[in-house]
PDB file of C-alpha atoms and ligand atoms in Angstrom:
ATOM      1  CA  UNK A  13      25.111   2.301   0.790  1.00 97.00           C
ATOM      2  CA  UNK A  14      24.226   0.688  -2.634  1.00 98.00           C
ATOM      3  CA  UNK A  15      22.151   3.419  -4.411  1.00 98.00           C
ATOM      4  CA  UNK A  16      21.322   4.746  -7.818  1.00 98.00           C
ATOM      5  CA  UNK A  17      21.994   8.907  -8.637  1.00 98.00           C
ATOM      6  CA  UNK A  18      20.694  10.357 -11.742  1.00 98.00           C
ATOM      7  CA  UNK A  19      21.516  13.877 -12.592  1.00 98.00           C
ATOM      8  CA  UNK A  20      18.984  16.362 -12.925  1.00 98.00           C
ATOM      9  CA  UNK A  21      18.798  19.033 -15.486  1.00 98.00           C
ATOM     10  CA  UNK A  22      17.535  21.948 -12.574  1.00 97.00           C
ATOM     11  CA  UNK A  23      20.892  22.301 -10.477  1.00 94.00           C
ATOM     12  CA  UNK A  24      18.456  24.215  -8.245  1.00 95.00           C
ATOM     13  CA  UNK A  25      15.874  21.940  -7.900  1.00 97.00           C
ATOM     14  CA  UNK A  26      15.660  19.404  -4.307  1.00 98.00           C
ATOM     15  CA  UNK A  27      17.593  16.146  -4.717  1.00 98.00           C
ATOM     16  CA  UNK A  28      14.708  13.635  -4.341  1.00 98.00           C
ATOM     17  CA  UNK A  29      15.816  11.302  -1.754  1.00 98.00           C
ATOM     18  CA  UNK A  30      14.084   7.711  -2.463  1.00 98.00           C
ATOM     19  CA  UNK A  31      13.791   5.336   0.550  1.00 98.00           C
ATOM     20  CA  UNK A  32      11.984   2.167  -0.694  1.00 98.00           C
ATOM     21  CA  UNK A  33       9.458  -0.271   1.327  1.00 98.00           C
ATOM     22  CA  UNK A  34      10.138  -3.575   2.638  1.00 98.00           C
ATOM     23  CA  UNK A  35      11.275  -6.085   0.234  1.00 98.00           C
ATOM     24  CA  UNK A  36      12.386  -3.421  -2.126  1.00 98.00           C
ATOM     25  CA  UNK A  37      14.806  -1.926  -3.864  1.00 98.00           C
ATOM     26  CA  UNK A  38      16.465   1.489  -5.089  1.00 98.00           C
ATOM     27  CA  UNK A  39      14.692   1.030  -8.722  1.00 98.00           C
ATOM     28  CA  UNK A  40      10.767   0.706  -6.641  1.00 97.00           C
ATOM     29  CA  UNK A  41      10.012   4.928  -6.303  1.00 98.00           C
ATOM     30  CA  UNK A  42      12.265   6.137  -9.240  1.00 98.00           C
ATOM     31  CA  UNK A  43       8.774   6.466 -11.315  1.00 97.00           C
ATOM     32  CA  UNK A  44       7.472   8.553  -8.216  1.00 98.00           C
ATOM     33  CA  UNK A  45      10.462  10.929  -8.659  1.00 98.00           C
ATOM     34  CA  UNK A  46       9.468  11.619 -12.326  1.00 96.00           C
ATOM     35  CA  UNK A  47       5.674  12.615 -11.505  1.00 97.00           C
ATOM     36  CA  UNK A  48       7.173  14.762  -8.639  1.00 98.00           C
ATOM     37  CA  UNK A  49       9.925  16.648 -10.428  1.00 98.00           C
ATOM     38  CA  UNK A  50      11.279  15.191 -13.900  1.00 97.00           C
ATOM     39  CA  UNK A  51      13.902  18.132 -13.496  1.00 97.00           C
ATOM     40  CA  UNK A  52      15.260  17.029 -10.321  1.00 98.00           C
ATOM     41  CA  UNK A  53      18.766  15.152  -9.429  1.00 98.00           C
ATOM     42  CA  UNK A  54      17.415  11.694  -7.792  1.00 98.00           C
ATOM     43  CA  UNK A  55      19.094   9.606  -5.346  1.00 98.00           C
ATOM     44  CA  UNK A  56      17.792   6.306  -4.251  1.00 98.00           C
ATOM     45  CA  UNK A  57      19.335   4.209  -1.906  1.00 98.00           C
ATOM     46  CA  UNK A  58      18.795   0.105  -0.966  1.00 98.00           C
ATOM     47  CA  UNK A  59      18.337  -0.295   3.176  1.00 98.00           C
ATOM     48  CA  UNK A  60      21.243  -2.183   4.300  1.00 97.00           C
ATOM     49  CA  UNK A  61      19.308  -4.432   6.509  1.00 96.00           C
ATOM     50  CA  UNK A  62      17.978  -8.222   5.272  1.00 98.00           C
ATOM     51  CA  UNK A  63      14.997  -9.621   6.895  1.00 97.00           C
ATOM     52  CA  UNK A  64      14.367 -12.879   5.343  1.00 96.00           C
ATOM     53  CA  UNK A  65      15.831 -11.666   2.262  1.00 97.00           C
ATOM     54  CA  UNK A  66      14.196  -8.809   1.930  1.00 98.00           C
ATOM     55  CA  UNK A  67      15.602  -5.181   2.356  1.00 98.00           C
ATOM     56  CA  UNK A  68      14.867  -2.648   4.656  1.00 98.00           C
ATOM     57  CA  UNK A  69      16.160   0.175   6.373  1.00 98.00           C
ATOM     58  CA  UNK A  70      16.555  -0.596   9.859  1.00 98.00           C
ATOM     59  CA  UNK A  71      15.664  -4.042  12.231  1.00 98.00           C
ATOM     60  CA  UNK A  72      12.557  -4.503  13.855  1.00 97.00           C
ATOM     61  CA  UNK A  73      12.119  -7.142  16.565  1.00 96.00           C
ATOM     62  CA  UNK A  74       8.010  -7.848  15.287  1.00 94.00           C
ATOM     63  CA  UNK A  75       5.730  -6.008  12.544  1.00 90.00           C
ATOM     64  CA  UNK A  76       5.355  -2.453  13.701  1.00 90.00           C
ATOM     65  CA  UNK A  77       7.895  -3.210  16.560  1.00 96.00           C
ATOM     66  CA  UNK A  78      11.462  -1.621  15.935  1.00 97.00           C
ATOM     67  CA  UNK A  79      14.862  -2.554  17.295  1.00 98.00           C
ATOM     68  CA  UNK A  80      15.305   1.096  18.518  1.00 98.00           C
ATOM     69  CA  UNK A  81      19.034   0.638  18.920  1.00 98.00           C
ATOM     70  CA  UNK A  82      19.007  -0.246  15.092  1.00 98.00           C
ATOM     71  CA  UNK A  83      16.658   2.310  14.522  1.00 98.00           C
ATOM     72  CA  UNK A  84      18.915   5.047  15.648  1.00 98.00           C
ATOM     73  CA  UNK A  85      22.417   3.343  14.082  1.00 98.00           C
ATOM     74  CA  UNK A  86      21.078   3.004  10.998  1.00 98.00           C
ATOM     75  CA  UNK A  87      19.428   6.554  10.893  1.00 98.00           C
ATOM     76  CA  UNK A  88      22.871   8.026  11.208  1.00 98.00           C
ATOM     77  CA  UNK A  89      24.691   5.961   8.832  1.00 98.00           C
ATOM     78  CA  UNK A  90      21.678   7.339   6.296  1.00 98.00           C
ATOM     79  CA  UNK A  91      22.774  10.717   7.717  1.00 98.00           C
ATOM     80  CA  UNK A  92      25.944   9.776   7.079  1.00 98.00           C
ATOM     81  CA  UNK A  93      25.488   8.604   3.652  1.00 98.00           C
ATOM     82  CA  UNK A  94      24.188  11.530   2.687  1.00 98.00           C
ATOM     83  CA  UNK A  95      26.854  14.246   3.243  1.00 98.00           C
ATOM     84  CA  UNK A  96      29.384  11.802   1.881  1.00 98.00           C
ATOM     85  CA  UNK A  97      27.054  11.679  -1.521  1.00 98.00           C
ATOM     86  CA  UNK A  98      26.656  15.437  -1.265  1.00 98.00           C
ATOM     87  CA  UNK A  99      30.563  15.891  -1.640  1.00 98.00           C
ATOM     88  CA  UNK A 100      30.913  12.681  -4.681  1.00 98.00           C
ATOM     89  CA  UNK A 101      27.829  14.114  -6.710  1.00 98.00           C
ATOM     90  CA  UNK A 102      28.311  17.372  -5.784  1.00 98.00           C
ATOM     91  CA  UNK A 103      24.929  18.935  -4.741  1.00 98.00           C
ATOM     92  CA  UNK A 104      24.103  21.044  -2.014  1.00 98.00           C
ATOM     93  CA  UNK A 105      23.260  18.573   1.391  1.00 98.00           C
ATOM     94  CA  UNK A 106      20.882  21.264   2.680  1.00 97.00           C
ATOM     95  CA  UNK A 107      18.551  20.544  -0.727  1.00 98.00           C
ATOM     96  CA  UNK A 108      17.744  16.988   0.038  1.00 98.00           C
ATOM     97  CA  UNK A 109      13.608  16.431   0.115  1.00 98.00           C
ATOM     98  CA  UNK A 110      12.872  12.571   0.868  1.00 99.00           C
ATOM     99  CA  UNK A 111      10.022  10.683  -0.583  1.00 98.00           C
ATOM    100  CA  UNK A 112       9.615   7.280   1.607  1.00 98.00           C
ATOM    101  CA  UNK A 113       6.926   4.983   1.627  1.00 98.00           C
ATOM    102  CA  UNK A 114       6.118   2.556   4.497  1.00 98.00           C
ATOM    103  CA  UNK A 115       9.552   1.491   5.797  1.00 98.00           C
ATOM    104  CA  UNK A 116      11.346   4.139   3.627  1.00 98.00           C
ATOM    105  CA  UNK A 117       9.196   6.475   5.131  1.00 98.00           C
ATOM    106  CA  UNK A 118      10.183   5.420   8.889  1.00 98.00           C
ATOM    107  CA  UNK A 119      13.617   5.988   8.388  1.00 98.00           C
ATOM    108  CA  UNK A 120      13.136   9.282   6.996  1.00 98.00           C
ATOM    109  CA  UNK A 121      10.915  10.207   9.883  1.00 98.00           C
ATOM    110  CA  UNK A 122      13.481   9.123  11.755  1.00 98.00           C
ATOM    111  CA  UNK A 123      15.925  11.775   9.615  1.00 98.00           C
ATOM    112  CA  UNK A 124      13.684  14.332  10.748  1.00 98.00           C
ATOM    113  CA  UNK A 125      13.345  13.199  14.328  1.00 98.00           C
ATOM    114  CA  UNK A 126      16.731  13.024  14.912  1.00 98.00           C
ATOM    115  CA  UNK A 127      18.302  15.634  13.006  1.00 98.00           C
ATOM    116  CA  UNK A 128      17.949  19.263  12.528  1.00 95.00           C
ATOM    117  CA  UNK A 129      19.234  19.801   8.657  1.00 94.00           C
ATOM    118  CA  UNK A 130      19.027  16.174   7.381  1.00 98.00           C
ATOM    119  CA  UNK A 131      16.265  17.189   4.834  1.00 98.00           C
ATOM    120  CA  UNK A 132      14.643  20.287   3.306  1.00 98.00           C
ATOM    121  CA  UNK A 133      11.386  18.626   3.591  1.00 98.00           C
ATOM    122  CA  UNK A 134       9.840  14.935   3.130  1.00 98.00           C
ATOM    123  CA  UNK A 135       6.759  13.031   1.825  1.00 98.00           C
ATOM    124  CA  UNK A 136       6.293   9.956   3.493  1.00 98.00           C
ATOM    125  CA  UNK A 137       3.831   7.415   2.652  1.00 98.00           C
ATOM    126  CA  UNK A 138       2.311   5.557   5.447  1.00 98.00           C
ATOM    127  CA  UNK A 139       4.884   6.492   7.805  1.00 98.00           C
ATOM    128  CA  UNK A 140       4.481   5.272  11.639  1.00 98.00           C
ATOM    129  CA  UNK A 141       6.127   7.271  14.792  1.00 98.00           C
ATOM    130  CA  UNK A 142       9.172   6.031  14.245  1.00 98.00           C
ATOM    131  CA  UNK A 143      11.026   6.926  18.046  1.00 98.00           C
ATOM    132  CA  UNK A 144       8.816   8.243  20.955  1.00 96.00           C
ATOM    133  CA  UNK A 145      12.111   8.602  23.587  1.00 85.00           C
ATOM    134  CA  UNK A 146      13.888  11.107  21.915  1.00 94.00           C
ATOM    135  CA  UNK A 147      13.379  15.106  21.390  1.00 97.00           C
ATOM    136  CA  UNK A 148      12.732  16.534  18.152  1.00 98.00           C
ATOM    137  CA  UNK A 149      15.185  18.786  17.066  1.00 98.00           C
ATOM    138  CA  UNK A 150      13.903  22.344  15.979  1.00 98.00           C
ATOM    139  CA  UNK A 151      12.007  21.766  12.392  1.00 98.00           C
ATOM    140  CA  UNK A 152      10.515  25.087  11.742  1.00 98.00           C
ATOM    141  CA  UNK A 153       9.404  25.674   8.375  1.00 92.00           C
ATOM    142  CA  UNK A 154      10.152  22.008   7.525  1.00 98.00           C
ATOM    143  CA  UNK A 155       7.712  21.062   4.639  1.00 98.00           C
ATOM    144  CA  UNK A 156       6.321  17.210   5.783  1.00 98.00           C
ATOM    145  CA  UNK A 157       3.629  15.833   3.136  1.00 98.00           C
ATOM    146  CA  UNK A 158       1.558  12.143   5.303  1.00 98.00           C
ATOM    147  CA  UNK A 159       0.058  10.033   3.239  1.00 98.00           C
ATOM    148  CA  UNK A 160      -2.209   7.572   5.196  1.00 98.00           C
ATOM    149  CA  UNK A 161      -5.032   4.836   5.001  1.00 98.00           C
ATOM    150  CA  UNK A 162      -7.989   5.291   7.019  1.00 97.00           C
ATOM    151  CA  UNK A 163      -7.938   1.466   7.447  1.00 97.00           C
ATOM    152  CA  UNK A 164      -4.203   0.491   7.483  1.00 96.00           C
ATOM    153  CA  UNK A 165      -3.610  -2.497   9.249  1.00 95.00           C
ATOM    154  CA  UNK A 166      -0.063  -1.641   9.840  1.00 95.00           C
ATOM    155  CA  UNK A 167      -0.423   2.291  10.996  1.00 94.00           C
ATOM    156  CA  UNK A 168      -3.691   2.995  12.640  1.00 95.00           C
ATOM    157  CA  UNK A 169      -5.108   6.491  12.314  1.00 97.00           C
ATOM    158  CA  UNK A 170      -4.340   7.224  15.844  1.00 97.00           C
ATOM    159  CA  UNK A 171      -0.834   7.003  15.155  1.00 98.00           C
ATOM    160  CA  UNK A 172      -0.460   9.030  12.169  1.00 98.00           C
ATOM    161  CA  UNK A 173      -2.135  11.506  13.966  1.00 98.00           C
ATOM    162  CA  UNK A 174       0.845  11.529  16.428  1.00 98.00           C
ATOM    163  CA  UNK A 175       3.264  11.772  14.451  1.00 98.00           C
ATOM    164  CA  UNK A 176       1.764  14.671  12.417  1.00 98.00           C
ATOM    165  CA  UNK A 177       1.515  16.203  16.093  1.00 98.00           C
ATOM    166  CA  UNK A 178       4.901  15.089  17.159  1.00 98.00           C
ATOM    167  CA  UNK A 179       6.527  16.722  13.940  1.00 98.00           C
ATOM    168  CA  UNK A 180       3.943  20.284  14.095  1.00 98.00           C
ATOM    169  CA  UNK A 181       5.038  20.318  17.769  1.00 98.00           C
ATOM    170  CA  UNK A 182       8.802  20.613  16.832  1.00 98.00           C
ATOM    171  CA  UNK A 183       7.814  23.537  14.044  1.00 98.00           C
ATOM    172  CA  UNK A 184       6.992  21.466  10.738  1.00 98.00           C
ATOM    173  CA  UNK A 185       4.626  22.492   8.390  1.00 98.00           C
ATOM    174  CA  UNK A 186       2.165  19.288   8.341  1.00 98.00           C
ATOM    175  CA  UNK A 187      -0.236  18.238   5.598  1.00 98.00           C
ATOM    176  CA  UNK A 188      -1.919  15.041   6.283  1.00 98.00           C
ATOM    177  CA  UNK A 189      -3.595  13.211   3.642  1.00 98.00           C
ATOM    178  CA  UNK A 190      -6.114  10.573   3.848  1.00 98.00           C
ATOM    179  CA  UNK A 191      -7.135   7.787   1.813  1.00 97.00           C
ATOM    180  CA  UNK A 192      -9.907   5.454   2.461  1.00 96.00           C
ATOM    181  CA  UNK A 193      -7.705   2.038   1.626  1.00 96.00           C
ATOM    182  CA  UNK A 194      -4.719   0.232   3.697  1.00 97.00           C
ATOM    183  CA  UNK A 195      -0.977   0.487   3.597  1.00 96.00           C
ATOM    184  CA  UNK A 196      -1.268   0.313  -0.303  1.00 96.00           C
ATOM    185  CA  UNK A 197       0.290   3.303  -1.979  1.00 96.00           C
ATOM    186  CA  UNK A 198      -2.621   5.085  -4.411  1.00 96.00           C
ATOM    187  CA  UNK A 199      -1.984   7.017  -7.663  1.00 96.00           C
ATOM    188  CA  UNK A 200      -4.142   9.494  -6.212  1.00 97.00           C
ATOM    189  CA  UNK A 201      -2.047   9.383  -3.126  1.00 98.00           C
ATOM    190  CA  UNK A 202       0.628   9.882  -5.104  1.00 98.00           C
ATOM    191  CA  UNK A 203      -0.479  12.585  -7.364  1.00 98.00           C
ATOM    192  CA  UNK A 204      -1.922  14.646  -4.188  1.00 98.00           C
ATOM    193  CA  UNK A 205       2.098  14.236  -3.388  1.00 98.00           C
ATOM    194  CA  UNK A 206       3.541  15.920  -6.390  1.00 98.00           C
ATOM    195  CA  UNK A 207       0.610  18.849  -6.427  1.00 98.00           C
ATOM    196  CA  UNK A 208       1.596  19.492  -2.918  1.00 98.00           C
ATOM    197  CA  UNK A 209       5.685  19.033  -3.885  1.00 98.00           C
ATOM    198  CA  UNK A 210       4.795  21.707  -6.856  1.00 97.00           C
ATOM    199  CA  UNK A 211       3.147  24.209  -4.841  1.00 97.00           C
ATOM    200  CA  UNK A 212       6.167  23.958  -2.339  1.00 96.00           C
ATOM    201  CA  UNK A 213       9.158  23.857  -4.174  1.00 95.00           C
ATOM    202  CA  UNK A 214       8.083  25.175  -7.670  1.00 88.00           C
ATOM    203  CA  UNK A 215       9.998  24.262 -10.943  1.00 78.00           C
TER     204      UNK A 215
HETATM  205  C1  MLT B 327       8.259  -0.883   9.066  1.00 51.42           C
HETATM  206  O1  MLT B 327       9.111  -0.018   9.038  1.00 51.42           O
HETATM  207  O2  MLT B 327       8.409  -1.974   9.612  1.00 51.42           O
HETATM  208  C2  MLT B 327       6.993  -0.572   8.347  1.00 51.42           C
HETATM  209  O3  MLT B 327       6.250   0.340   8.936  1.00 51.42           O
HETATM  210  C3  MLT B 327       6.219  -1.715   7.979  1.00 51.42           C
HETATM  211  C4  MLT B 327       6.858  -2.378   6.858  1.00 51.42           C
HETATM  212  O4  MLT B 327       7.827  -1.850   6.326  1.00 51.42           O
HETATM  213  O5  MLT B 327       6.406  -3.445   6.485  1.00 51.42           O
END
């Protein structure tokens, strides 16, 4: 998958996985990675999907509709992707936390939905349920950060609520937070990220 990786100086620290929004590209979160931790090894990857030009992660057949069969493809070529760049950059695949926003942060739901080890932990902005047929693997002690909008057009509250039950259900440790806007991504949004990324994983 086309990406960018950029060594950190903490061999230690998470590899901050960046999954992008629709329309974007692997450059889009790198400043996110450098307010979460400037120490870390990044690695930011382009969605090998083109609607209309624009990339994503994974089809979908109408806004907030996904091609499932996609969906579930594409979450295992990420998968995939990821143990391959594990052995070329040589960092420990068990030490991977994503940051995702909207789209980005669907297909790294879907990580976590679908597979037990994919990440350490996540923090996905205005993430929707990305799968309801399938059975969560076991996620316990699984760090997942939600940011949503209490008046996103795209992910109603109802639904983030879901999925912050779907993942506690399977054993994840759940912070949900809110913001009064829409699907826009927030600085404070994003700085209630990195506090919460600090206190986790400390540097
Ligand atoms: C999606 O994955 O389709 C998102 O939730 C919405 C978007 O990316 O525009």
């Amino acid at each position: 998958m086309k990406h960018i990786y950029q060594q950190g100086t903490n061999p230690s620290a998470p590899v901050l996985l960046l999954l992008h929004g629709t329309g974007g590209t692997e450059r889009d979160l790198l400043p996110l990675a450098g307010l979460i931790d400037p120490s870390a090894s990044v690695l930011s990857v382009r969605g090998n999907i083109l609607e209309n030009g624009m990339p994503r992660f994974f089809r979908r057949l109408a806004e907030g509709v996904f091609d499932e069969e996609d969906l579930v493809f594409r979450t295992q070529e990420l998968n995939d992707f990821l143990d391959q760049a594990a052995q070329q950059y040589g960092f420990d695949r068990r030490n991977i936390v994503a940051v995702g926003y909207s789209n980005g942060a669907n297909i790294a739901g879907s990580l976590l939905f679908h597979y037990k080890d994919a990440l350490r932990g996540a923090i996905l902005h205005h993430p929707m349920v990305p799968i309801r047929s399938v059975p969560l693997p076991d996620l316990s002690g699984v760090p997942v950060f939600i940011g949503a909008g209490r008046n996103d057009p795209i992910c109603a509250p109802r639904e983030t609520e879901e999925l912050a039950q779907l993942l506690g259900g399977a054993g994840a440790q759940v912070t949900v937070h809110w913001e009064a806007y829409g699907h826009q991504l927030t600085q404070t949004e994003v700085q209630t990220a990195a506090a919460w990324y600090k206190q986790l994983f400390p540097q």
